[in-house]
Amino acid sequence: MMKELRLMKGNEALAEAAIRYGADGYFGYPITPQSEVIEYLMAERPERRTGMVVLQAESEVAAINMVYGGAACGKRVMTSSSSPGVSLKMEGVSYIAGAELPCLVANIQRGGPGLGTIQPSQADYFQATKGGGHGDYRMIVLAPASVQEMSDFVSLGFDLAFKYRNPAMILSDGVIGQMMEKVELQPQRARRTEEEIIQECPWATTGKPATRGHNIITSLELDPGRQEKFNLKLQKKYKEIERNEVRYEEINCDDADYILVAFGSSARICQKAMDIARAEGIKVGLLRPITLWPFPYKPIKTLAQHAKGFLVVELNAGQMIEDVQLAVAEKVKVEHFGRYGGIIPAPGEVLEALKSKVIGG
Amino acid sequence: MTEEIIIAGFGGQGVLSMGKILAYSGIMQDQEVSWMPSYGPEMRGGTANVTVILSDERISSPVLNQFDTAIILNQQSLDKFESTVKPGGVLLYDPNGIVHPPTRKDIAIYRIRAAEFASKVGLAKVFNMIVLGAFLKIKPIVDESNIEKGLQKSLPERHHKMIPENLKAVKIGKDNVELMQEV
């Protein structure tokens, strides 16, 4: 089959991928730098292409609760926003995790805290991977580093969300959302029929037949004994996800003396820094976590046996570094380099930081 | 081959769309491309810029602080980006509105009087394509036929009737670019 190549923004690729995956609904509210998602969906009229519902909600809170409702019916539903808007959605995400429902949330991060700036940032790592909402829950977090992955991770995110009945997040940023690259689009899939949903999602509220009891979707359980049991069940599921779903990319790590660890747009900048370093004769490798939760602790632990030092590069003041430090366990030096508030470092700055903080420091 | 380009000027001059047409032309000849715009407040009535990379290999960073070529369309952008051209690189500018011309001695400097030509031949809308033509004369990194294909891909169908005008503008740019300083 002929490949379908297009030049698209990351935000547009994400939106097109949702239509092609056969998503049933998108509920969102505009915010820079992710507004192209809803703009593209509105312009494409997916209700004519596949019957997919696209709705601009009255607020981010409304949008995530529409997702909650759609997910309860076994529908493939999603929302997207940028940092301040994602904070508003966090209550809903916690409820969705507590009700064990699948959904996809995309965060095209901008600098914070508060309303902050509209320029790119990765300062929502903690929010995405360590909680965000309340309660002991986990979200599967995918970090795309290209427009292609903005497209591909829509299907991956939905697949994982439904496999584990758990919310999944695409944690992107203003660089990947706004930039255009070549993207190979996936073929159009059909939306699931009501019969398929009944078969594949026996837990969903699809209307009660005489043959089974009520399906009740709730995150409320007043009996602490039963709630503890439910928490244990969740934790068992999270362990299974940690065992099965860790994804990462290693570039030039085999012979590397120094390892850069970075995700998303930072990983792209680090790749160039690595190329410059290698041209100078410094053996640098790059480990790029693709799933931020579950985090690739093991491969980092393995690299720590031979590497002389690590530099964690993030568009924040030091968040993922805590997970890298856990994995390295003080075997070798782990340093951080970040820019904040929407400033994006050039590859040369990363290399300078590696030299001053890790190699020379 | 990897060519790292910054295009910078006022919002409305067609900076972003020039970059997009260039990127699409790169795709037409099977290259890897990236297009990273400035977005946000500076676009609204102020300056706009876009980083475009065309390469035969996988592109690493879409964000750069050094460029093979800077295409400059106003004074603010010249002030900001002249220093970011790699030694031996190319700076192409339109002198319209430029009070302080570039001063670097270690780069090649070219001039295209695109605004002047655009108003002279009544092609104000395709001003940016005159600039693109000038760039392609200096660095023929994409084929003319691929520019046409790139235009077809990046322009909505209702604007396809403008493609001949766009190509005419490219030719004007090619024919009129002036070398101001060799490296």
Coordinates of C-alpha atoms in Angstrom, one line a residue:
Chain A
M1 CA 0.0 0.0 0.0
M2 CA 1.2 3.5 -0.8
K3 CA 2.3 5.3 2.3
E4 CA 0.3 8.5 3.0
L5 CA 2.8 11.2 3.8
R6 CA 1.8 14.6 5.0
L7 CA 3.6 17.7 6.5
M8 CA 1.7 18.4 9.7
K9 CA 2.0 20.1 13.0
G10 CA 2.2 17.7 16.0
N11 CA -1.2 19.0 17.2
E12 CA -2.8 18.3 13.8
A13 CA -1.2 14.8 13.5
L14 CA -2.7 14.0 17.0
A15 CA -6.1 15.1 15.9
E16 CA -6.0 13.3 12.5
A17 CA -4.7 10.1 14.3
A18 CA -7.8 10.2 16.6
I19 CA -10.1 10.2 13.7
R20 CA -8.2 7.4 12.0
Y21 CA -8.1 5.3 15.1
G22 CA -11.8 5.3 15.1
A23 CA -12.2 7.4 18.3
D24 CA -15.8 8.0 19.2
G25 CA -15.5 11.4 20.8
Y26 CA -13.2 14.4 21.5
F27 CA -14.1 17.0 24.2
G28 CA -11.9 20.0 24.6
Y29 CA -11.4 23.6 25.3
P30 CA -8.9 25.8 23.4
I31 CA -5.6 26.9 24.9
T32 CA -2.3 27.8 23.4
P33 CA -0.2 25.9 22.4
Q34 CA -2.6 23.1 21.7
S35 CA -5.6 24.8 20.1
E36 CA -4.8 23.3 16.7
V37 CA -6.1 20.0 18.0
I38 CA -9.7 21.2 18.3
E39 CA -9.4 23.6 15.3
Y40 CA -8.3 20.7 13.1
L41 CA -11.0 18.4 14.3
M42 CA -13.7 21.1 13.8
A43 CA -12.4 21.8 10.3
E44 CA -12.2 18.1 9.4
R45 CA -15.9 17.5 10.3
P46 CA -15.2 13.9 11.6
E47 CA -18.9 13.5 12.3
R48 CA -19.1 13.2 8.5
R49 CA -16.0 11.0 8.1
T50 CA -16.6 8.4 10.8
G51 CA -19.4 9.7 13.0
M52 CA -16.9 10.8 15.7
V53 CA -18.3 13.5 18.0
V54 CA -16.2 16.7 18.5
L55 CA -17.4 19.1 21.0
Q56 CA -16.1 22.3 22.5
A57 CA -17.1 22.1 26.1
E58 CA -17.8 25.1 28.3
S59 CA -14.6 24.5 30.3
E60 CA -11.8 22.0 30.8
V61 CA -13.7 20.5 33.8
A62 CA -16.7 19.9 31.7
A63 CA -14.6 18.3 29.0
I64 CA -13.0 15.8 31.2
N65 CA -16.3 14.9 32.8
M66 CA -17.7 14.3 29.3
V67 CA -14.8 12.0 28.7
Y68 CA -15.7 10.3 32.0
G69 CA -19.3 9.7 30.8
G70 CA -18.2 8.5 27.3
A71 CA -15.6 6.1 28.8
A72 CA -18.2 4.7 31.1
C73 CA -20.2 3.6 28.0
G74 CA -17.1 1.9 26.6
K75 CA -16.5 4.6 24.0
R76 CA -13.0 5.6 22.8
V77 CA -13.0 9.2 24.1
M78 CA -10.3 11.7 24.6
T79 CA -9.5 15.3 25.6
S80 CA -6.5 17.6 25.2
S81 CA -5.3 20.8 26.8
S82 CA -2.1 22.6 27.9
S83 CA -0.7 22.8 31.4
P84 CA -3.2 25.1 33.2
G85 CA -6.1 23.4 31.5
V86 CA -4.7 20.0 32.4
S87 CA -4.6 21.0 36.1
L88 CA -8.3 21.7 35.9
K89 CA -8.8 18.2 34.5
M90 CA -7.0 16.4 37.2
E91 CA -10.0 15.8 39.5
G92 CA -11.7 14.1 36.6
V93 CA -8.7 12.0 35.8
S94 CA -8.6 10.8 39.4
Y95 CA -12.3 9.8 39.2
I96 CA -11.7 8.0 35.9
A97 CA -8.7 6.1 37.4
G98 CA -10.9 5.4 40.5
A99 CA -13.7 4.1 38.2
E100 CA -11.1 2.1 36.2
L101 CA -12.1 3.6 32.9
P102 CA -10.0 3.9 29.7
C103 CA -9.4 7.3 28.1
L104 CA -6.8 9.4 26.5
V105 CA -5.6 12.8 27.7
A106 CA -3.0 14.9 25.8
N107 CA -1.1 17.7 27.5
I108 CA 0.8 20.0 25.2
Q109 CA 2.8 21.6 28.0
R110 CA 3.6 25.3 28.4
G111 CA 5.6 27.0 31.1
G112 CA 4.2 27.5 34.6
P113 CA 3.3 27.7 37.4
G114 CA -0.1 29.3 37.1
L115 CA -1.0 30.7 33.8
G116 CA 2.8 31.0 33.2
T117 CA 3.7 31.4 29.5
I118 CA 2.5 30.0 26.3
Q119 CA 6.0 28.8 25.3
P120 CA 7.1 25.1 25.5
S121 CA 7.9 23.5 28.8
Q122 CA 8.2 20.0 30.4
A123 CA 7.3 21.2 33.9
D124 CA 4.3 18.9 34.3
Y125 CA 6.3 15.7 34.6
F126 CA 5.5 15.4 38.3
Q127 CA 1.8 16.1 37.7
A128 CA 1.7 13.4 35.0
T129 CA 3.7 10.7 36.6
K130 CA 3.3 11.1 40.4
G131 CA -0.3 11.9 40.8
G132 CA -1.8 15.2 39.7
G133 CA -5.2 14.3 41.0
H134 CA -5.7 12.8 44.5
G135 CA -5.5 9.2 45.6
D136 CA -3.2 6.3 44.9
Y137 CA -3.6 6.1 41.2
R138 CA -1.3 5.9 38.2
M139 CA -1.6 7.1 34.6
I140 CA 0.2 5.5 31.7
V141 CA 2.3 8.4 30.3
L142 CA 3.7 8.5 26.8
A143 CA 6.2 11.1 25.7
P144 CA 6.3 11.7 21.9
A145 CA 9.5 13.2 20.5
S146 CA 8.3 13.7 16.9
V147 CA 5.2 14.6 14.9
Q148 CA 5.2 10.9 13.9
E149 CA 4.9 9.8 17.5
M150 CA 2.2 12.4 18.1
S151 CA 0.2 10.4 15.6
D152 CA 1.4 6.9 16.6
F153 CA 0.9 7.4 20.3
V154 CA -2.8 8.1 19.9
S155 CA -3.4 4.4 18.9
L156 CA -0.8 3.2 21.5
G157 CA -2.4 5.3 24.2
F158 CA -5.9 4.1 23.4
D159 CA -4.8 0.5 23.1
L160 CA -3.0 0.6 26.5
A161 CA -5.9 2.5 28.1
F162 CA -8.4 -0.2 27.1
K163 CA -6.0 -3.1 27.8
Y164 CA -5.7 -2.0 31.4
R165 CA -8.9 0.0 31.9
N166 CA -6.8 3.0 32.9
P167 CA -6.4 6.6 31.8
A168 CA -3.4 7.2 29.5
M169 CA -1.7 10.5 28.8
I170 CA 0.3 11.8 25.9
L171 CA 2.7 14.3 27.6
S172 CA 3.9 16.5 24.8
D173 CA 5.0 20.2 24.7
G174 CA 4.7 23.3 22.6
V175 CA 7.7 22.3 20.5
I176 CA 6.3 19.0 19.3
G177 CA 2.8 20.4 19.1
Q178 CA 3.7 23.4 17.0
M179 CA 6.4 22.0 14.7
M180 CA 5.7 20.5 11.4
E181 CA 7.4 17.2 10.2
K182 CA 6.7 14.5 7.8
V183 CA 4.2 12.1 9.1
E184 CA 3.0 8.7 7.8
L185 CA -0.6 8.4 8.6
Q186 CA -2.2 5.2 9.7
P187 CA -5.1 3.8 7.6
Q188 CA -8.6 4.7 8.7
R189 CA -10.1 2.2 11.1
A190 CA -13.8 1.8 11.7
R191 CA -15.4 3.0 14.9
R192 CA -16.6 0.1 17.0
T193 CA -20.2 -0.9 16.7
E194 CA -22.5 -1.1 19.8
E195 CA -22.3 -4.9 19.6
E196 CA -18.5 -4.8 19.5
I197 CA -18.4 -2.5 22.6
I198 CA -20.8 -4.9 24.5
Q199 CA -18.5 -7.8 23.6
E200 CA -15.1 -6.1 24.3
C201 CA -16.2 -4.0 27.3
P202 CA -18.4 -6.2 29.4
W203 CA -17.9 -3.7 32.3
A204 CA -19.4 -0.8 30.3
T205 CA -22.8 0.7 30.9
T206 CA -24.3 -0.4 27.7
G207 CA -27.8 -1.3 28.9
K208 CA -28.6 -4.2 31.1
P209 CA -29.7 -7.4 29.5
A210 CA -31.4 -10.1 31.5
T211 CA -28.3 -12.3 31.4
R212 CA -26.1 -10.2 33.8
G213 CA -26.3 -7.9 36.8
H214 CA -26.0 -4.2 36.8
N215 CA -22.7 -2.6 35.6
I216 CA -22.1 0.3 38.0
I217 CA -19.4 2.9 37.3
T218 CA -18.3 4.7 40.4
S219 CA -15.2 5.8 42.3
L220 CA -17.1 5.8 45.6
E221 CA -16.8 3.1 48.2
L222 CA -17.7 4.0 51.7
D223 CA -16.6 0.7 53.3
P224 CA -12.8 1.0 54.0
G225 CA -12.3 -2.8 53.9
R226 CA -13.8 -2.9 50.4
Q227 CA -11.9 0.3 49.4
E228 CA -8.6 -1.3 50.6
K229 CA -9.3 -4.4 48.5
F230 CA -10.0 -2.1 45.5
N231 CA -6.7 -0.3 46.1
L232 CA -4.9 -3.6 46.3
K233 CA -6.5 -4.6 43.0
L234 CA -5.3 -1.3 41.4
Q235 CA -1.8 -1.7 42.7
K236 CA -1.7 -5.2 41.2
K237 CA -2.7 -3.8 37.9
Y238 CA -0.1 -1.1 38.1
K239 CA 2.6 -3.7 38.9
E240 CA 1.5 -5.6 35.8
I241 CA 1.8 -2.4 33.7
E242 CA 5.3 -1.8 35.2
R243 CA 6.3 -5.3 34.1
N244 CA 4.9 -5.2 30.6
E245 CA 4.8 -1.7 29.2
V246 CA 8.1 0.0 29.8
R247 CA 9.3 1.7 26.5
Y248 CA 12.4 3.6 25.8
E249 CA 15.0 4.3 23.1
E250 CA 18.7 4.0 23.4
I251 CA 21.0 5.8 20.9
N252 CA 24.8 5.2 21.0
C253 CA 24.7 3.9 24.6
D254 CA 26.8 0.8 24.0
D255 CA 30.2 2.5 24.1
A256 CA 29.1 5.7 25.9
D257 CA 31.1 7.2 28.8
Y258 CA 28.4 9.7 29.4
I259 CA 24.6 9.3 29.1
L260 CA 22.1 12.0 28.4
V261 CA 18.6 11.2 29.7
A262 CA 15.8 13.2 28.1
F263 CA 12.3 12.9 26.9
G264 CA 10.2 14.6 24.2
S265 CA 11.5 17.8 22.7
S266 CA 14.5 17.7 25.0
A267 CA 15.6 14.4 23.6
R268 CA 15.7 15.9 20.1
I269 CA 17.9 18.7 21.3
C270 CA 20.1 16.1 23.2
Q271 CA 20.5 14.1 20.0
K272 CA 22.1 17.0 18.3
A273 CA 24.3 17.7 21.4
M274 CA 25.3 14.0 21.3
D275 CA 26.3 14.3 17.6
I276 CA 28.4 17.4 18.3
A277 CA 30.1 15.7 21.3
R278 CA 30.8 12.6 19.3
A279 CA 32.4 14.7 16.5
E280 CA 34.6 16.1 19.3
G281 CA 35.6 12.6 20.4
I282 CA 33.5 12.5 23.6
K283 CA 31.5 9.3 23.8
V284 CA 28.0 10.4 24.6
G285 CA 24.8 8.3 24.5
L286 CA 21.2 9.1 24.8
L287 CA 18.5 7.3 26.7
R288 CA 15.0 8.5 25.9
P289 CA 12.2 7.3 28.1
I290 CA 9.1 6.8 25.9
T291 CA 6.9 5.8 28.8
L292 CA 7.4 8.2 31.7
W293 CA 5.2 5.9 33.7
P294 CA 6.1 3.1 33.8
F295 CA 9.6 4.6 34.0
P296 CA 12.6 2.7 32.5
Y297 CA 14.5 2.2 35.8
K298 CA 16.2 -1.0 34.7
P299 CA 17.9 0.1 31.5
I300 CA 19.3 3.2 33.3
K301 CA 20.5 1.0 36.2
T302 CA 22.3 -1.2 33.7
L303 CA 23.9 1.8 32.0
A304 CA 25.1 3.0 35.4
Q305 CA 27.3 0.0 35.7
H306 CA 29.6 1.3 32.9
A307 CA 28.9 5.0 32.4
K308 CA 31.0 7.6 34.1
G309 CA 28.1 10.1 34.6
F310 CA 24.6 11.1 33.6
L311 CA 23.1 14.4 32.6
V312 CA 19.3 14.7 32.8
V313 CA 18.0 17.4 30.4
E314 CA 14.5 18.7 30.9
L315 CA 12.6 21.9 30.3
N316 CA 12.0 22.2 34.0
A317 CA 14.0 22.7 37.2
G318 CA 14.6 19.0 37.9
Q319 CA 11.7 16.5 37.9
M320 CA 12.6 13.3 35.9
I321 CA 16.1 13.5 37.5
E322 CA 14.5 12.1 40.7
D323 CA 13.6 8.9 38.8
V324 CA 17.0 8.7 37.2
Q325 CA 18.7 9.1 40.6
L326 CA 16.5 6.3 42.0
A327 CA 17.8 4.1 39.1
V328 CA 21.4 5.1 39.3
A329 CA 21.4 4.7 43.1
E330 CA 24.5 7.0 43.6
K331 CA 26.7 4.6 41.6
V332 CA 27.9 7.5 39.4
K333 CA 27.2 11.2 39.2
V334 CA 23.8 12.4 38.1
E335 CA 23.4 16.1 37.2
H336 CA 20.6 18.2 35.8
F337 CA 20.4 20.8 33.1
G338 CA 17.2 22.6 32.4
R339 CA 15.7 25.9 31.1
Y340 CA 12.4 27.1 32.4
G341 CA 9.5 29.4 31.6
G342 CA 9.4 28.6 27.9
I343 CA 13.1 29.0 27.1
I344 CA 14.4 26.2 24.9
P345 CA 18.1 25.4 25.2
A346 CA 20.2 25.0 22.0
P347 CA 22.2 21.8 21.6
G348 CA 25.4 23.7 22.3
E349 CA 24.1 24.7 25.8
V350 CA 23.4 21.0 26.6
L351 CA 27.0 20.1 25.6
E352 CA 28.5 22.9 27.7
A353 CA 26.4 21.7 30.7
L354 CA 27.6 18.1 30.2
K355 CA 31.2 19.3 30.1
S356 CA 31.0 21.6 33.1
K357 CA 28.7 19.7 35.3
V358 CA 29.5 16.0 34.6
I359 CA 32.8 15.6 32.7
G360 CA 34.8 18.4 34.4
G361 CA 32.8 18.8 37.5
Chain B
M1 CA 23.1 17.1 2.8
T2 CA 21.7 19.0 5.7
E3 CA 20.6 22.6 5.4
E4 CA 19.6 24.5 8.5
I5 CA 17.7 27.8 7.8
I6 CA 16.1 30.6 9.8
I7 CA 13.5 32.8 8.0
A8 CA 12.6 35.9 9.9
G9 CA 10.5 39.0 9.3
F10 CA 7.2 40.7 10.1
G11 CA 4.1 38.7 10.6
G12 CA 2.2 38.8 7.3
Q13 CA 5.2 38.8 5.0
G14 CA 4.7 35.1 4.4
V15 CA 7.7 33.9 6.5
L16 CA 5.9 30.8 7.8
S17 CA 4.4 29.9 4.5
M18 CA 7.7 30.3 2.7
G19 CA 9.1 27.8 5.2
K20 CA 6.2 25.5 4.7
I21 CA 6.6 25.5 0.9
L22 CA 10.3 24.8 1.3
A23 CA 9.6 22.0 3.7
Y24 CA 7.0 20.4 1.4
S25 CA 9.4 20.7 -1.6
G26 CA 11.9 18.8 0.5
I27 CA 9.4 16.0 1.2
M28 CA 8.7 15.8 -2.6
Q29 CA 12.3 14.9 -3.1
D30 CA 12.3 12.3 -0.2
Q31 CA 14.1 14.4 2.3
E32 CA 13.5 14.6 6.0
V33 CA 12.2 18.1 7.0
S34 CA 11.3 20.0 10.1
W35 CA 9.5 23.4 10.4
M36 CA 9.5 25.0 13.8
P37 CA 7.8 28.4 14.1
S38 CA 7.9 31.1 16.7
Y39 CA 4.4 31.2 18.0
G40 CA 2.6 33.4 20.4
P41 CA 2.5 37.1 21.2
E42 CA 5.4 38.1 18.9
M43 CA 3.4 36.9 15.9
R44 CA 0.5 39.2 16.4
G45 CA 1.7 42.3 14.5
G46 CA 5.3 41.8 15.4
T47 CA 8.1 39.7 14.2
A48 CA 7.7 36.1 13.0
N49 CA 10.4 33.5 12.4
V50 CA 10.6 29.8 11.5
T51 CA 13.5 27.3 11.6
V52 CA 13.4 25.0 8.6
I53 CA 15.7 22.0 8.3
L54 CA 16.0 19.8 5.1
S55 CA 18.2 16.8 5.4
D56 CA 19.0 13.4 3.9
E57 CA 19.2 12.0 7.4
R58 CA 16.9 11.8 10.4
I59 CA 16.7 15.3 11.9
S60 CA 17.7 15.6 15.5
S61 CA 17.0 19.0 17.1
P62 CA 14.3 21.1 15.5
V63 CA 15.5 24.0 17.6
L64 CA 18.9 25.6 16.8
N65 CA 20.9 28.6 17.6
Q66 CA 23.3 28.4 14.5
F67 CA 22.2 28.3 10.9
D68 CA 23.7 27.6 7.5
T69 CA 21.4 30.3 6.0
A70 CA 19.5 33.2 7.5
I71 CA 16.8 34.8 5.3
I72 CA 16.1 38.2 6.8
L73 CA 13.2 40.5 6.0
N74 CA 13.3 43.3 8.5
Q75 CA 15.7 45.2 10.8
Q76 CA 14.7 43.6 14.0
S77 CA 15.3 40.1 12.6
L78 CA 18.7 41.2 11.1
D79 CA 19.7 42.5 14.5
K80 CA 18.6 39.3 16.2
F81 CA 19.9 36.7 13.7
E82 CA 23.0 38.1 11.9
S83 CA 25.2 36.7 14.7
T84 CA 23.6 33.2 14.4
V85 CA 24.8 32.5 10.9
K86 CA 27.6 29.8 11.0
P87 CA 31.0 31.2 9.8
G88 CA 31.1 30.7 6.0
G89 CA 27.3 30.6 5.9
V90 CA 24.8 32.7 4.0
L91 CA 22.8 35.7 4.9
L92 CA 20.1 36.8 2.4
Y93 CA 18.2 39.9 3.1
D94 CA 15.6 42.3 1.6
P95 CA 17.0 45.9 1.9
N96 CA 13.4 47.3 2.2
G97 CA 13.3 49.0 5.7
I98 CA 16.9 48.0 6.5
V99 CA 18.7 51.0 8.0
H100 CA 21.8 49.2 9.3
P101 CA 22.9 46.6 6.7
P102 CA 24.8 43.4 7.9
T103 CA 28.4 43.9 9.0
R104 CA 29.8 40.3 9.4
K105 CA 32.9 39.7 7.3
D106 CA 33.0 35.9 7.7
I107 CA 29.8 35.1 5.9
A108 CA 28.5 35.4 2.3
I109 CA 25.9 38.2 2.1
Y110 CA 23.2 38.4 -0.6
R111 CA 20.5 40.9 -1.3
I112 CA 17.1 40.6 -3.0
R113 CA 15.0 43.7 -3.5
A114 CA 11.9 41.5 -3.3
A115 CA 9.5 44.1 -1.9
E116 CA 10.5 46.5 -4.7
F117 CA 10.1 43.9 -7.5
A118 CA 6.8 42.6 -6.0
S119 CA 5.2 46.1 -6.1
K120 CA 6.7 46.8 -9.5
V121 CA 5.2 43.8 -11.2
G122 CA 2.1 43.8 -9.1
L123 CA 2.9 40.6 -7.3
A124 CA 2.7 41.8 -3.7
K125 CA 1.0 38.6 -2.6
V126 CA 3.9 36.4 -3.8
F127 CA 6.6 38.6 -2.3
N128 CA 7.8 35.7 -0.2
M129 CA 8.3 33.5 -3.3
I130 CA 10.6 36.1 -4.8
V131 CA 12.7 35.7 -1.7
L132 CA 12.5 32.0 -1.9
G133 CA 13.7 32.1 -5.6
A134 CA 16.7 34.2 -4.5
F135 CA 17.6 31.6 -1.9
L136 CA 17.3 28.8 -4.3
K137 CA 19.6 30.6 -6.8
I138 CA 22.2 30.7 -4.0
K139 CA 21.5 27.2 -2.7
P140 CA 19.7 25.0 -5.2
I141 CA 18.7 22.5 -2.5
V142 CA 15.3 21.7 -4.1
D143 CA 14.4 21.2 -7.7
E144 CA 12.1 23.7 -9.4
S145 CA 9.7 20.8 -10.2
N146 CA 9.5 20.0 -6.5
I147 CA 8.7 23.6 -5.7
E148 CA 5.7 23.3 -7.9
K149 CA 4.7 20.1 -6.3
G150 CA 5.3 21.7 -2.9
L151 CA 3.0 24.5 -3.8
Q152 CA 0.3 22.1 -4.9
K153 CA 0.6 20.3 -1.6
S154 CA 0.7 23.3 0.7
L155 CA -1.8 25.6 -0.9
P156 CA -5.5 24.9 -0.6
E157 CA -7.1 23.8 -3.9
R158 CA -8.9 27.1 -4.3
H159 CA -5.6 28.9 -4.5
H160 CA -4.0 26.5 -7.1
K161 CA -4.8 29.0 -9.8
M162 CA -2.1 31.2 -8.2
I163 CA 0.7 28.7 -8.7
P164 CA 1.9 30.1 -12.1
E165 CA 2.2 33.5 -10.4
N166 CA 4.2 32.0 -7.5
L167 CA 6.5 30.3 -10.0
K168 CA 7.0 33.5 -11.9
A169 CA 7.9 35.2 -8.6
V170 CA 10.5 32.4 -7.9
K171 CA 12.0 33.2 -11.3
I172 CA 12.2 36.9 -10.5
G173 CA 14.0 36.1 -7.3
K174 CA 16.5 33.8 -9.1
D175 CA 17.2 36.4 -11.8
N176 CA 17.7 39.3 -9.4
V177 CA 19.6 38.2 -6.4
E178 CA 22.7 40.3 -5.8
L179 CA 25.9 39.1 -4.2
M180 CA 27.0 41.8 -1.8
Q181 CA 30.0 40.1 -0.2
E182 CA 31.8 36.8 -0.6
V183 CA 33.1 34.9 2.4

